[in-house]
mmCIF file of C-alpha atoms and ligand atoms in Angstrom:
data_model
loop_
_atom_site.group_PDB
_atom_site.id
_atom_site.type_symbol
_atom_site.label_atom_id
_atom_site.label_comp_id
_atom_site.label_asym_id
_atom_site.label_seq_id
_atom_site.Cartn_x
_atom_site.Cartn_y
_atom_site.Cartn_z
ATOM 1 C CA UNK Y 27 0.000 0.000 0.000
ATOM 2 C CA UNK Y 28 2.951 1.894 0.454
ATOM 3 C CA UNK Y 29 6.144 1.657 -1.036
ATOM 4 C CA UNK Y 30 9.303 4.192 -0.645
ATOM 5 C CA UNK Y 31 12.326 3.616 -2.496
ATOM 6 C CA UNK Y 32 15.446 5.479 -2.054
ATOM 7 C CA UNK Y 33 14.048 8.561 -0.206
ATOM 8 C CA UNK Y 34 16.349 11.283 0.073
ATOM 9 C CA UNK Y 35 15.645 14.544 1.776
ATOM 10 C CA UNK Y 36 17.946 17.926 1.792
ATOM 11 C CA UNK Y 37 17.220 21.075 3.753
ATOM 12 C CA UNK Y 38 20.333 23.326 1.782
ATOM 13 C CA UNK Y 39 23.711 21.053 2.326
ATOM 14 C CA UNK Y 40 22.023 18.994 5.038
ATOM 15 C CA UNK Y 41 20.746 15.593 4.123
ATOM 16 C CA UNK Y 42 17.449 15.206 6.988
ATOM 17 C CA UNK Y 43 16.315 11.819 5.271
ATOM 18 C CA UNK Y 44 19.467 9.643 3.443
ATOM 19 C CA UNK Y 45 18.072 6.380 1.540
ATOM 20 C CA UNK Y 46 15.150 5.215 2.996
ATOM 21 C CA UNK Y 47 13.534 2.449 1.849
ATOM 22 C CA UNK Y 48 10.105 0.787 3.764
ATOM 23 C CA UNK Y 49 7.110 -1.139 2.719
ATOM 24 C CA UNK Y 50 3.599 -0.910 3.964
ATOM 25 C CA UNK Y 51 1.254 -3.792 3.365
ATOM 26 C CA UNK Y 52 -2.442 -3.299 3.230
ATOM 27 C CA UNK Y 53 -4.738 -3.575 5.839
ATOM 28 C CA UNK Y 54 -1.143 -2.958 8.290
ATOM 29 C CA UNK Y 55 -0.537 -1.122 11.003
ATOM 30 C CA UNK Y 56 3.077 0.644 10.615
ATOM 31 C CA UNK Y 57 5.187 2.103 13.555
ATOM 32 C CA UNK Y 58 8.088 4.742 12.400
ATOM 33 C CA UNK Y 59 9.910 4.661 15.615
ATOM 34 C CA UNK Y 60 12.831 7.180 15.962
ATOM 35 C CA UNK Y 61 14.230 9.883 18.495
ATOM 36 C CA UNK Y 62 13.911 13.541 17.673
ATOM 37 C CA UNK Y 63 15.056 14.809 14.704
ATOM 38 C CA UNK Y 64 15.391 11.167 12.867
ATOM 39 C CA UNK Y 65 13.858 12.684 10.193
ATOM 40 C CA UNK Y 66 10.287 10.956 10.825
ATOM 41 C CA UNK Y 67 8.169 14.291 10.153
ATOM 42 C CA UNK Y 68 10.280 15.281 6.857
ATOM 43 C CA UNK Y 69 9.123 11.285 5.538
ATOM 44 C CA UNK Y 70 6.052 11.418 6.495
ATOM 45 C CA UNK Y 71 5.727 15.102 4.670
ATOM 46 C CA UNK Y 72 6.925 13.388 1.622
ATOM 47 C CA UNK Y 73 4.451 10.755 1.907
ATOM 48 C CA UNK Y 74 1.639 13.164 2.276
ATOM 49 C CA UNK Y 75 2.534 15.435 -0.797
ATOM 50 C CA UNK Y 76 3.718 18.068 1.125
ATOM 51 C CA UNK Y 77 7.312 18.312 0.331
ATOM 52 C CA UNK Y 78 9.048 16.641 -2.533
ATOM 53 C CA UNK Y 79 11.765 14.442 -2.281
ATOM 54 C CA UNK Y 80 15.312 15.723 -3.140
ATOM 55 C CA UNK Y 81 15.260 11.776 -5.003
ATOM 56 C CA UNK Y 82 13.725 8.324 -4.939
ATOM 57 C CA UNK Y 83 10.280 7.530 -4.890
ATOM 58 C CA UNK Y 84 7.186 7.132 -3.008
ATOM 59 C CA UNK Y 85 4.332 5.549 -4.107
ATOM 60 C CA UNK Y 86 0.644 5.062 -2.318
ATOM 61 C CA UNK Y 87 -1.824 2.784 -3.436
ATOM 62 C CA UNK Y 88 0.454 2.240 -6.914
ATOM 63 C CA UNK Y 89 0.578 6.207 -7.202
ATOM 64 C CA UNK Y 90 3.397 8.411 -7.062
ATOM 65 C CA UNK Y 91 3.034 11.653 -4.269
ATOM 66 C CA UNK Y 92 5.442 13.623 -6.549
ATOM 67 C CA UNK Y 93 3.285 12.553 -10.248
ATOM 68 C CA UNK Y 94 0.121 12.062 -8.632
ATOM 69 C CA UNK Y 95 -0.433 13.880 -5.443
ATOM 70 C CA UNK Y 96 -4.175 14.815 -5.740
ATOM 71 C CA UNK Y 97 -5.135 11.018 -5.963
ATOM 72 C CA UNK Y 98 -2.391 10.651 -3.350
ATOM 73 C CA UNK Y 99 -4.349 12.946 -0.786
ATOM 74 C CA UNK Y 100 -8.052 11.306 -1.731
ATOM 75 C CA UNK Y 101 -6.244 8.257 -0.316
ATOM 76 C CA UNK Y 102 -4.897 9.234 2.350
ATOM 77 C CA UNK Y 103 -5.886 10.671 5.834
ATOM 78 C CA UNK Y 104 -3.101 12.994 7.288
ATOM 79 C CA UNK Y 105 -2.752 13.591 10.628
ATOM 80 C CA UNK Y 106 0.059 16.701 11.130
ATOM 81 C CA UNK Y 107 2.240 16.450 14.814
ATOM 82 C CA UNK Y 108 1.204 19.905 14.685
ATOM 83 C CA UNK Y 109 -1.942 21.128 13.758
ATOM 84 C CA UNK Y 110 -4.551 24.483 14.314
ATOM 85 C CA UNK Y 111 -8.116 24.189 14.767
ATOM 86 C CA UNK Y 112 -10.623 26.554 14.054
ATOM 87 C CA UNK Y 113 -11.473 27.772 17.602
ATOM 88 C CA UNK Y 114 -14.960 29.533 17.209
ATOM 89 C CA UNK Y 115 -16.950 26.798 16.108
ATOM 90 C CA UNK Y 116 -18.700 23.622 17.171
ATOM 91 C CA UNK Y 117 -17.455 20.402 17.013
ATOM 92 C CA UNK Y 118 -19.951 19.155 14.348
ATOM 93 C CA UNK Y 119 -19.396 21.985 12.637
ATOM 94 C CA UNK Y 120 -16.000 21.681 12.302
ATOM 95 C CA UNK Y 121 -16.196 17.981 10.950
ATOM 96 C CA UNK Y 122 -19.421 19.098 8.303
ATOM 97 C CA UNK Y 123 -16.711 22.194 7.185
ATOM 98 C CA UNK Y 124 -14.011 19.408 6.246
ATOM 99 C CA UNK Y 125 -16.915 17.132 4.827
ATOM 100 C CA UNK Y 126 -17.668 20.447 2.623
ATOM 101 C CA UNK Y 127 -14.144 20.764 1.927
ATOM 102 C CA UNK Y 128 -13.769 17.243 0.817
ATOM 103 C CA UNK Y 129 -16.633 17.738 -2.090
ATOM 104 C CA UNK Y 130 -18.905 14.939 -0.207
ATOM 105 C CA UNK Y 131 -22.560 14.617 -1.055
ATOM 106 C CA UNK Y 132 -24.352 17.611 0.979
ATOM 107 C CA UNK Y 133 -26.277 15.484 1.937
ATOM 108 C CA UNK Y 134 -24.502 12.892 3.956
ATOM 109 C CA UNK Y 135 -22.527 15.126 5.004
ATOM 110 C CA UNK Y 136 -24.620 15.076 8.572
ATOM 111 C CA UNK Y 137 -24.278 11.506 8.769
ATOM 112 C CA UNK Y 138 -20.568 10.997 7.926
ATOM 113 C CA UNK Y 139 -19.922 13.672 10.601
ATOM 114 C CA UNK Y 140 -21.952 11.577 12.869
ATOM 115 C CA UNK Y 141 -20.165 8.413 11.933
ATOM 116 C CA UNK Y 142 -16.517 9.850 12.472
ATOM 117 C CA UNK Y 143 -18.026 11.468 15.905
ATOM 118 C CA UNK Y 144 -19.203 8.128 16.652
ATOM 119 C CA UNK Y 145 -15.720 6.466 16.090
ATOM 120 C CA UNK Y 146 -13.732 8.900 17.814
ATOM 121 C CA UNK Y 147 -16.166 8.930 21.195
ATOM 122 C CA UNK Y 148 -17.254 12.640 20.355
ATOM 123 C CA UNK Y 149 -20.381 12.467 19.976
ATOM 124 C CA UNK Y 150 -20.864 13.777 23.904
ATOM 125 C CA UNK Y 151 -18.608 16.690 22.846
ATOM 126 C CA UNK Y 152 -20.640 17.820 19.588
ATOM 127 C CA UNK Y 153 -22.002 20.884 20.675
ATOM 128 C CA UNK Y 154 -18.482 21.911 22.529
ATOM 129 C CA UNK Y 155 -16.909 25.209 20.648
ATOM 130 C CA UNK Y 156 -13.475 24.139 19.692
ATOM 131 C CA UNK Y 157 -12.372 26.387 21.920
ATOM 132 C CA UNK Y 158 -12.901 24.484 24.808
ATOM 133 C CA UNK Y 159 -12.017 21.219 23.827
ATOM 134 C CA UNK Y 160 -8.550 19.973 26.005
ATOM 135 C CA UNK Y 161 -5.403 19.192 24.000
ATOM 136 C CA UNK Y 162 -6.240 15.174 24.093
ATOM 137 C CA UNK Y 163 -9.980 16.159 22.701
ATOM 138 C CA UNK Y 164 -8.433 18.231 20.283
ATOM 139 C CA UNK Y 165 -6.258 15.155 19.076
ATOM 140 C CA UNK Y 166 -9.520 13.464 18.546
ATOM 141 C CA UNK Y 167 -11.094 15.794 16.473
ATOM 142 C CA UNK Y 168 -7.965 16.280 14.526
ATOM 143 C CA UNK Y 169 -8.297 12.452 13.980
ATOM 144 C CA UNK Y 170 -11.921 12.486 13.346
ATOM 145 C CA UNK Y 171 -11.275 15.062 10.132
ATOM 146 C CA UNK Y 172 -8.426 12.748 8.707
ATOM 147 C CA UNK Y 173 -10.990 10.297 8.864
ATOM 148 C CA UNK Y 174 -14.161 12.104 7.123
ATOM 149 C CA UNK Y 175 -13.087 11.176 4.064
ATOM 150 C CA UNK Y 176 -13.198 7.828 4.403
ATOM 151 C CA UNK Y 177 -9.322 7.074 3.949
ATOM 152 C CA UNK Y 178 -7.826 4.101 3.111
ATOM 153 C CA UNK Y 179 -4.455 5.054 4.349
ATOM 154 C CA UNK Y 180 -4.014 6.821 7.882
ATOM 155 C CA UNK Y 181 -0.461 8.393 8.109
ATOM 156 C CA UNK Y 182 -0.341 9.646 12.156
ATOM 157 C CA UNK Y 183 2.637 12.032 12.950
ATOM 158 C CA UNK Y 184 2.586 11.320 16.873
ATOM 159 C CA UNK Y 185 -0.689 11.497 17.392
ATOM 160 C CA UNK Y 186 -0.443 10.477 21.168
ATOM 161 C CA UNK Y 187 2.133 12.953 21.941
ATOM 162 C CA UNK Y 188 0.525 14.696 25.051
ATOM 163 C CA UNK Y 189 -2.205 12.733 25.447
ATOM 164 C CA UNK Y 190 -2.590 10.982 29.259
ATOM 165 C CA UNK Y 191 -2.307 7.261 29.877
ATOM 166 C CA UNK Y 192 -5.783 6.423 29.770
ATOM 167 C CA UNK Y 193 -6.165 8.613 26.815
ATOM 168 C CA UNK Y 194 -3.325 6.492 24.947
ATOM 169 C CA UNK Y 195 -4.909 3.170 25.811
ATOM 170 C CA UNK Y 196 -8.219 4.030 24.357
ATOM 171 C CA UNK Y 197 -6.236 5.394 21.337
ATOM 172 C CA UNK Y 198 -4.181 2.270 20.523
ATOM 173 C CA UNK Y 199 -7.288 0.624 20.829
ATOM 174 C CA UNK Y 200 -9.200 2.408 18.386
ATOM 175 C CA UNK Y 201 -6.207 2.395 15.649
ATOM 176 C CA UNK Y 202 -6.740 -1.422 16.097
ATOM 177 C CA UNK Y 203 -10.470 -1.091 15.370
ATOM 178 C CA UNK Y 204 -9.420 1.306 12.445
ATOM 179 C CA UNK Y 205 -6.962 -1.607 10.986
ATOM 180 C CA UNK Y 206 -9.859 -4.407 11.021
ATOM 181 C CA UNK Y 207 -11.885 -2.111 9.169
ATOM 182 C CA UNK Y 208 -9.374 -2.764 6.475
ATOM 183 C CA UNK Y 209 -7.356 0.972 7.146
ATOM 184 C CA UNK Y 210 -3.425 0.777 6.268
ATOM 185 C CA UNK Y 211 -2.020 2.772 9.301
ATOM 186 C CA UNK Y 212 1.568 4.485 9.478
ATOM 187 C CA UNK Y 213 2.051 5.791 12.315
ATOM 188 C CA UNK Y 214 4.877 7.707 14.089
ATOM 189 C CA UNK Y 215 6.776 8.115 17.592
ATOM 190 C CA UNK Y 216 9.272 8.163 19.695
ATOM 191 C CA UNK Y 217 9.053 5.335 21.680
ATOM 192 C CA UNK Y 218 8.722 1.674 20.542
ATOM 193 C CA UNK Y 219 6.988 -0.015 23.480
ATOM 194 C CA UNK Y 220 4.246 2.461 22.801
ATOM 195 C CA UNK Y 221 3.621 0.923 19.453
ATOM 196 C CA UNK Y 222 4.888 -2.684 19.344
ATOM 197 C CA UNK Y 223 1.582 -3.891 20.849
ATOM 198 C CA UNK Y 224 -0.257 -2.918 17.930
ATOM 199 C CA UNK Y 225 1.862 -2.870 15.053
ATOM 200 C CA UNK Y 226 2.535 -5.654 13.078
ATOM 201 C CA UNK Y 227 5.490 -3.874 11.430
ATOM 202 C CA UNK Y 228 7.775 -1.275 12.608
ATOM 203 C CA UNK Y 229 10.898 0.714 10.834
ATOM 204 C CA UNK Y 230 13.532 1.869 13.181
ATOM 205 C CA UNK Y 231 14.581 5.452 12.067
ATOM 206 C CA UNK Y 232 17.779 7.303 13.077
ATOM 207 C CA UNK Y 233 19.474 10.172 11.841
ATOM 208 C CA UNK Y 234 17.735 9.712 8.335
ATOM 209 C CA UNK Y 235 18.622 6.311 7.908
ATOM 210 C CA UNK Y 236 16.414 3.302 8.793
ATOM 211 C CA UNK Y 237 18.223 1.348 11.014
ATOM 212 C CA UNK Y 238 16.437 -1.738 10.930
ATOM 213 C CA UNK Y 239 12.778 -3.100 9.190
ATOM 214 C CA UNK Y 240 10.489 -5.708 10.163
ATOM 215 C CA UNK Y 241 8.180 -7.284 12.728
ATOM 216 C CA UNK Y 242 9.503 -6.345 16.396
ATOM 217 C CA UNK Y 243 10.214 -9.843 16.786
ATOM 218 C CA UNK Y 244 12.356 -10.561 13.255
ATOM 219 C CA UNK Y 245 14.181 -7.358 14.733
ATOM 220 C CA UNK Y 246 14.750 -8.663 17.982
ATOM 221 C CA UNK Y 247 15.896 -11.885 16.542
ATOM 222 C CA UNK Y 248 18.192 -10.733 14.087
ATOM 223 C CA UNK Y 249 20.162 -8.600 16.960
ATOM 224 C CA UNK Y 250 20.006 -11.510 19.274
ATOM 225 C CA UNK Y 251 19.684 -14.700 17.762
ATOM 226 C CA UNK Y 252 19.435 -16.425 21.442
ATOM 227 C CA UNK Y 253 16.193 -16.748 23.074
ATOM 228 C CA UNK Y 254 15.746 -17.687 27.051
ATOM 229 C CA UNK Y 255 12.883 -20.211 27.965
ATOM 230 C CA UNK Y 256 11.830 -21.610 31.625
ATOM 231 C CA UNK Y 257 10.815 -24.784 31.407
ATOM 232 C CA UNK Y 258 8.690 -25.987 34.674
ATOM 233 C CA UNK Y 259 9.089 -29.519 35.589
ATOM 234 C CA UNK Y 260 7.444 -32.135 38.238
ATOM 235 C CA UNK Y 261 10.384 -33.444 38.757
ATOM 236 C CA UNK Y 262 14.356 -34.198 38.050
ATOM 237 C CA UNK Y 263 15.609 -30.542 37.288
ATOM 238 C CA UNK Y 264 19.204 -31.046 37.879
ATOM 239 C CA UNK Y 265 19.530 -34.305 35.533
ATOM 240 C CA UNK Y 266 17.192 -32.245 32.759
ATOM 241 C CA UNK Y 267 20.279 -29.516 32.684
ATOM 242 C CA UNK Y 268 23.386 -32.152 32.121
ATOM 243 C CA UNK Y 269 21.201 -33.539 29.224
ATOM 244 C CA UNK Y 270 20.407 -30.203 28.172
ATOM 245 C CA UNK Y 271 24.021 -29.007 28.315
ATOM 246 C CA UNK Y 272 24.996 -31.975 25.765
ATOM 247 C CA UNK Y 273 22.891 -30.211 22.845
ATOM 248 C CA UNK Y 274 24.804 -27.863 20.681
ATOM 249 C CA UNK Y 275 21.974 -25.619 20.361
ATOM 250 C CA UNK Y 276 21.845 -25.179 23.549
ATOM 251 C CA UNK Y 277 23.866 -22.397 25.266
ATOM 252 C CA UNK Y 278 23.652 -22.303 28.894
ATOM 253 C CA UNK Y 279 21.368 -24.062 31.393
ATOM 254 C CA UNK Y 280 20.704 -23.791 34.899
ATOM 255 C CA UNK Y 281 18.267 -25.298 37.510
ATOM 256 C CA UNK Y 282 16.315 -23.540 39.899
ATOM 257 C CA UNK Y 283 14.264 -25.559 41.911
ATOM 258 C CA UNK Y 284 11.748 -27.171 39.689
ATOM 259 C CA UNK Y 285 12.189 -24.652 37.090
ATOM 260 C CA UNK Y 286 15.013 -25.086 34.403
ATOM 261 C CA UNK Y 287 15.932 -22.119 32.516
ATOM 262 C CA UNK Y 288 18.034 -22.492 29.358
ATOM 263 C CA UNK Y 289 19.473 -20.455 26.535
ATOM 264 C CA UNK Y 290 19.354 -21.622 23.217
ATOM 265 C CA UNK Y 291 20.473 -20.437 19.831
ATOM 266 C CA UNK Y 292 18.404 -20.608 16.698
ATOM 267 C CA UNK Y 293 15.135 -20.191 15.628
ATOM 268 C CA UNK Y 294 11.595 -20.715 16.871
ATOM 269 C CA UNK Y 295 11.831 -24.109 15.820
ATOM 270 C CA UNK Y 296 14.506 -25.332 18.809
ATOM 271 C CA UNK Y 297 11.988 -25.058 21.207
ATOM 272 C CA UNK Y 298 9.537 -27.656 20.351
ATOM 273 C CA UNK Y 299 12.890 -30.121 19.716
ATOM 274 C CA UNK Y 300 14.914 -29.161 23.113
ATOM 275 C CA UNK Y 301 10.871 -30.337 24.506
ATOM 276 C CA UNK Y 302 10.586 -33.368 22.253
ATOM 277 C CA UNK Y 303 14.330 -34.393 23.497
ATOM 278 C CA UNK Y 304 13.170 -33.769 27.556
ATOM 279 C CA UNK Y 305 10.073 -36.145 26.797
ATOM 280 C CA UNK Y 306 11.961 -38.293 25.384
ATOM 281 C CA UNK Y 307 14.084 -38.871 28.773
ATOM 282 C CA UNK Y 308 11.132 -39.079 30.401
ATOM 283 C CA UNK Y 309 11.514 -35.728 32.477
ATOM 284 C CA UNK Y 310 7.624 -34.447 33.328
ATOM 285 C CA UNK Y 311 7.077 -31.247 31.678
ATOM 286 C CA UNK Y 312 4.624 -28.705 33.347
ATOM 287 C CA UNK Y 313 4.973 -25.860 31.585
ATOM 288 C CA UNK Y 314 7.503 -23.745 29.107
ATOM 289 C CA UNK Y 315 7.687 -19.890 29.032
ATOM 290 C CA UNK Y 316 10.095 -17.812 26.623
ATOM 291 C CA UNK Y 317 11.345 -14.736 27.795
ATOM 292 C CA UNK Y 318 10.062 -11.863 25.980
ATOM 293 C CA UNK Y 319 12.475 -9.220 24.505
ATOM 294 C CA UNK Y 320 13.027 -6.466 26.228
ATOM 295 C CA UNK Y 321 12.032 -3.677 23.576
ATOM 296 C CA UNK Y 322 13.098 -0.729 25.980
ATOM 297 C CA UNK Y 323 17.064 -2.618 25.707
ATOM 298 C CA UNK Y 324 16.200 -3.548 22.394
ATOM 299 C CA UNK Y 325 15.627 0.376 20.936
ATOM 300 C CA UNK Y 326 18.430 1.452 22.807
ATOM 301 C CA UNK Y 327 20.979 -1.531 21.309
ATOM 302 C CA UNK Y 328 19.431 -0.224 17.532
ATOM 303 C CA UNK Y 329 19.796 3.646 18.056
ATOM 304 C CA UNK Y 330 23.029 3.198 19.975
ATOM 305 C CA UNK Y 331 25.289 5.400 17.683
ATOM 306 C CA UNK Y 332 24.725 2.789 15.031
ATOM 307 C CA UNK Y 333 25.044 5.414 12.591
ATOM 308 C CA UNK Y 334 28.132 7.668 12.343
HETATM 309 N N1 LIG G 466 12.514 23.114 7.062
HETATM 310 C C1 LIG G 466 13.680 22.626 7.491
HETATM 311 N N2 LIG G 466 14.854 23.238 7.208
HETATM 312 C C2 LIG G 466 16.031 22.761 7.634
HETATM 313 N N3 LIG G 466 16.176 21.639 8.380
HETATM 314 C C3 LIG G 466 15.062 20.990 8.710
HETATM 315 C C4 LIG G 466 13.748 21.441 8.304
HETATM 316 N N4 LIG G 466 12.827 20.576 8.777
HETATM 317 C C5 LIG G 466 13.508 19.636 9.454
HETATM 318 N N5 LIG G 466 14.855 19.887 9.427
HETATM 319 C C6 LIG G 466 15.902 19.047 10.020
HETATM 320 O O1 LIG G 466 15.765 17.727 9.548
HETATM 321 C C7 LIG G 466 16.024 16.784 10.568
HETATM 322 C C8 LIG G 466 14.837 15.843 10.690
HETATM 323 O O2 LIG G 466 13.721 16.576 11.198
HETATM 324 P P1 LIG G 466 12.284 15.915 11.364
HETATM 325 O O3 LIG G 466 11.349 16.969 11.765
HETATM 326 O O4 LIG G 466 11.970 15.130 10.155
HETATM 327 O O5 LIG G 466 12.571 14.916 12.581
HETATM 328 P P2 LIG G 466 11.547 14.047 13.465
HETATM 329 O O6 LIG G 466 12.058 12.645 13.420
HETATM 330 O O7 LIG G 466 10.170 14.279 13.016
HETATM 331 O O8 LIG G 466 11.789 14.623 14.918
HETATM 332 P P3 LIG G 466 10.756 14.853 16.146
HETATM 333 O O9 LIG G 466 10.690 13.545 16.844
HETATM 334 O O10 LIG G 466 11.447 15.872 16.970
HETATM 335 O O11 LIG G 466 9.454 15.299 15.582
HETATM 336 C C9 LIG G 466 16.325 17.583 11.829
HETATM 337 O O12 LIG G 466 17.708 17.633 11.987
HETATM 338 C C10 LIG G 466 15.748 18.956 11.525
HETATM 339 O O13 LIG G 466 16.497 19.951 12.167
HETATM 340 MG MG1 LIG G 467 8.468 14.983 13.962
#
């Protein structure tokens, strides 16, 4: 659904975006993780046909934002990290303007306003001027406009920035709903735990470059290609270790009272076999955990002046 090739960016002498290259699948849900000034807002410009690329392409939906940018912005729904609102109006107002603006039917133009208000949980806050909306209301409304069009690409510059915890949780849930109704949604911000829940995809951004590409877990696995299970068992521990120590694929083991924890190298797949072998011995097996990647350690070991 999206596809950038090559992406260069130059403010003057000063190259903000170097090479980037990313894919979006449909129906997706895309984190651009990166610290500030990575370059994620100059992209995501590019991507929205607001600023042309020094070189390389970008392409939505099969069409290029340079060649093509008005079918580029019927697609897409663009959500700014910045963004004004027109303060002296209501809140339905405000969404039946942008349905104006966007040439829909007058009218369904009621009804679509309704819909997004209905999506976005502000239909209690419909009569509010815009004025008095707080900053996380104002993030909804923002998000309810990208939406009156009926996108089928979101692209979110931060869009939780500022918002409060609850607020964030009920916003991760609804880009979720927005992905099973078949949106593709790219989606931007600092910090990767905030995002790796909910995206199947993320691209690791840093200083312009992308740094590494992929599902948090491909990522994880190409930087550390061990993973740590603990393996509960009714019985024998200590014997379950020296047998485990004899496998090559296995890279340290330890027993702690009924639990054995091990290290192994290699894929997925070694987990299921290292069990298959303990069964085999006859050691009772209870239960197996693996040891989820730390994605706090993990963002710091990828942005950790990998790139000169
Ligand atoms: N109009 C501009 N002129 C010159 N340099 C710019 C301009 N816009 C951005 N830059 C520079 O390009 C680099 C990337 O900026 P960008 O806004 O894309 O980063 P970002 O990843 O969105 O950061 P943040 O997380 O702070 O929003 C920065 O070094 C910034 O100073
Ligand atoms: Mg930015």
């Amino acid at each position: 659904m999206i596809e950038v090739k090559g992406l260069h960016k130059s403010y003057g002498g000063f190259e903000a975006v170097k090479d980037v290259s990313f894919q979006v699948a449909p129906g997706t849900v895309f984190g651009f993780i990166g610290p500030n000034g990575a370059g994620k807002t100059t992209t995501i410009r590019m991507l929205s046909t607001l600023l042309e690329p020094t070189a390389g392409t970008a392409l939505v939906d099969g069409h290029c934002v340079v060649n093509y940018p008005e079918r580029v912005r019927q697609i897409i729904g663009y959500m700014p990290d910045r963004f004004g609102v027109y303060e002296g109006i209501q809140v339905w107002e405000y969404l039946e303007f942008f349905a104006a603006a966007y040439k829909l039917p007058r009218g369904r133009r009621r009804a679509i306003a309704e819909e997004v208000m209905e999506l976005t949980d502000l239909t209690p806050l419909k009569e509010k001027l815009v004025s008095e909306l707080s900053k996380g209301m104002r993030q909804r409304l923002c998000l309810a406009k990208t939406l009156i069009h009926d996108p089928k690409v979101l692209i979110l510059d931060e869009p939780a920035a500022g918002l409060d915890p609850r607020a964030r949780i009920e916003f991760r849930a609804l880009l979720v709903e927005l992905s099973r109704m078949g949106k593709t949604v790219f989606i931007s911000s600092h910090i990767l735990t905030e995002l790796s829940g909910i995206c199947q995809e993320v691209g690791i951004i840093e200083q312009g470059q992308i740094l590494a590409c992929g599902s948090v877990e491909s990522i994880a696995r190409a930087l550390s290609p061990s993973r740590r299970v603990r393996i509960r068992v009714l019985r024998g521990a200590a014997e379950a270790v020296e047998w485990l120590k004899k496998r090559p694929e296995v890279l340290e083991a330890a027993a702690d009272g009924e639990t054995v924890r091990a290290t192994l190298q290699g894929g997925e797949e070694v987990v299921p076999e290292i069990v298959k072998y303990l069964a085999g011995l006859d050691v009772p097996i209870a239960g197996l955990e693996q040891e989820h990647h730390n994605l706090e350690t993990l963002f710091m070991q990828i942005t950790k002046g990998a790139v000169a």
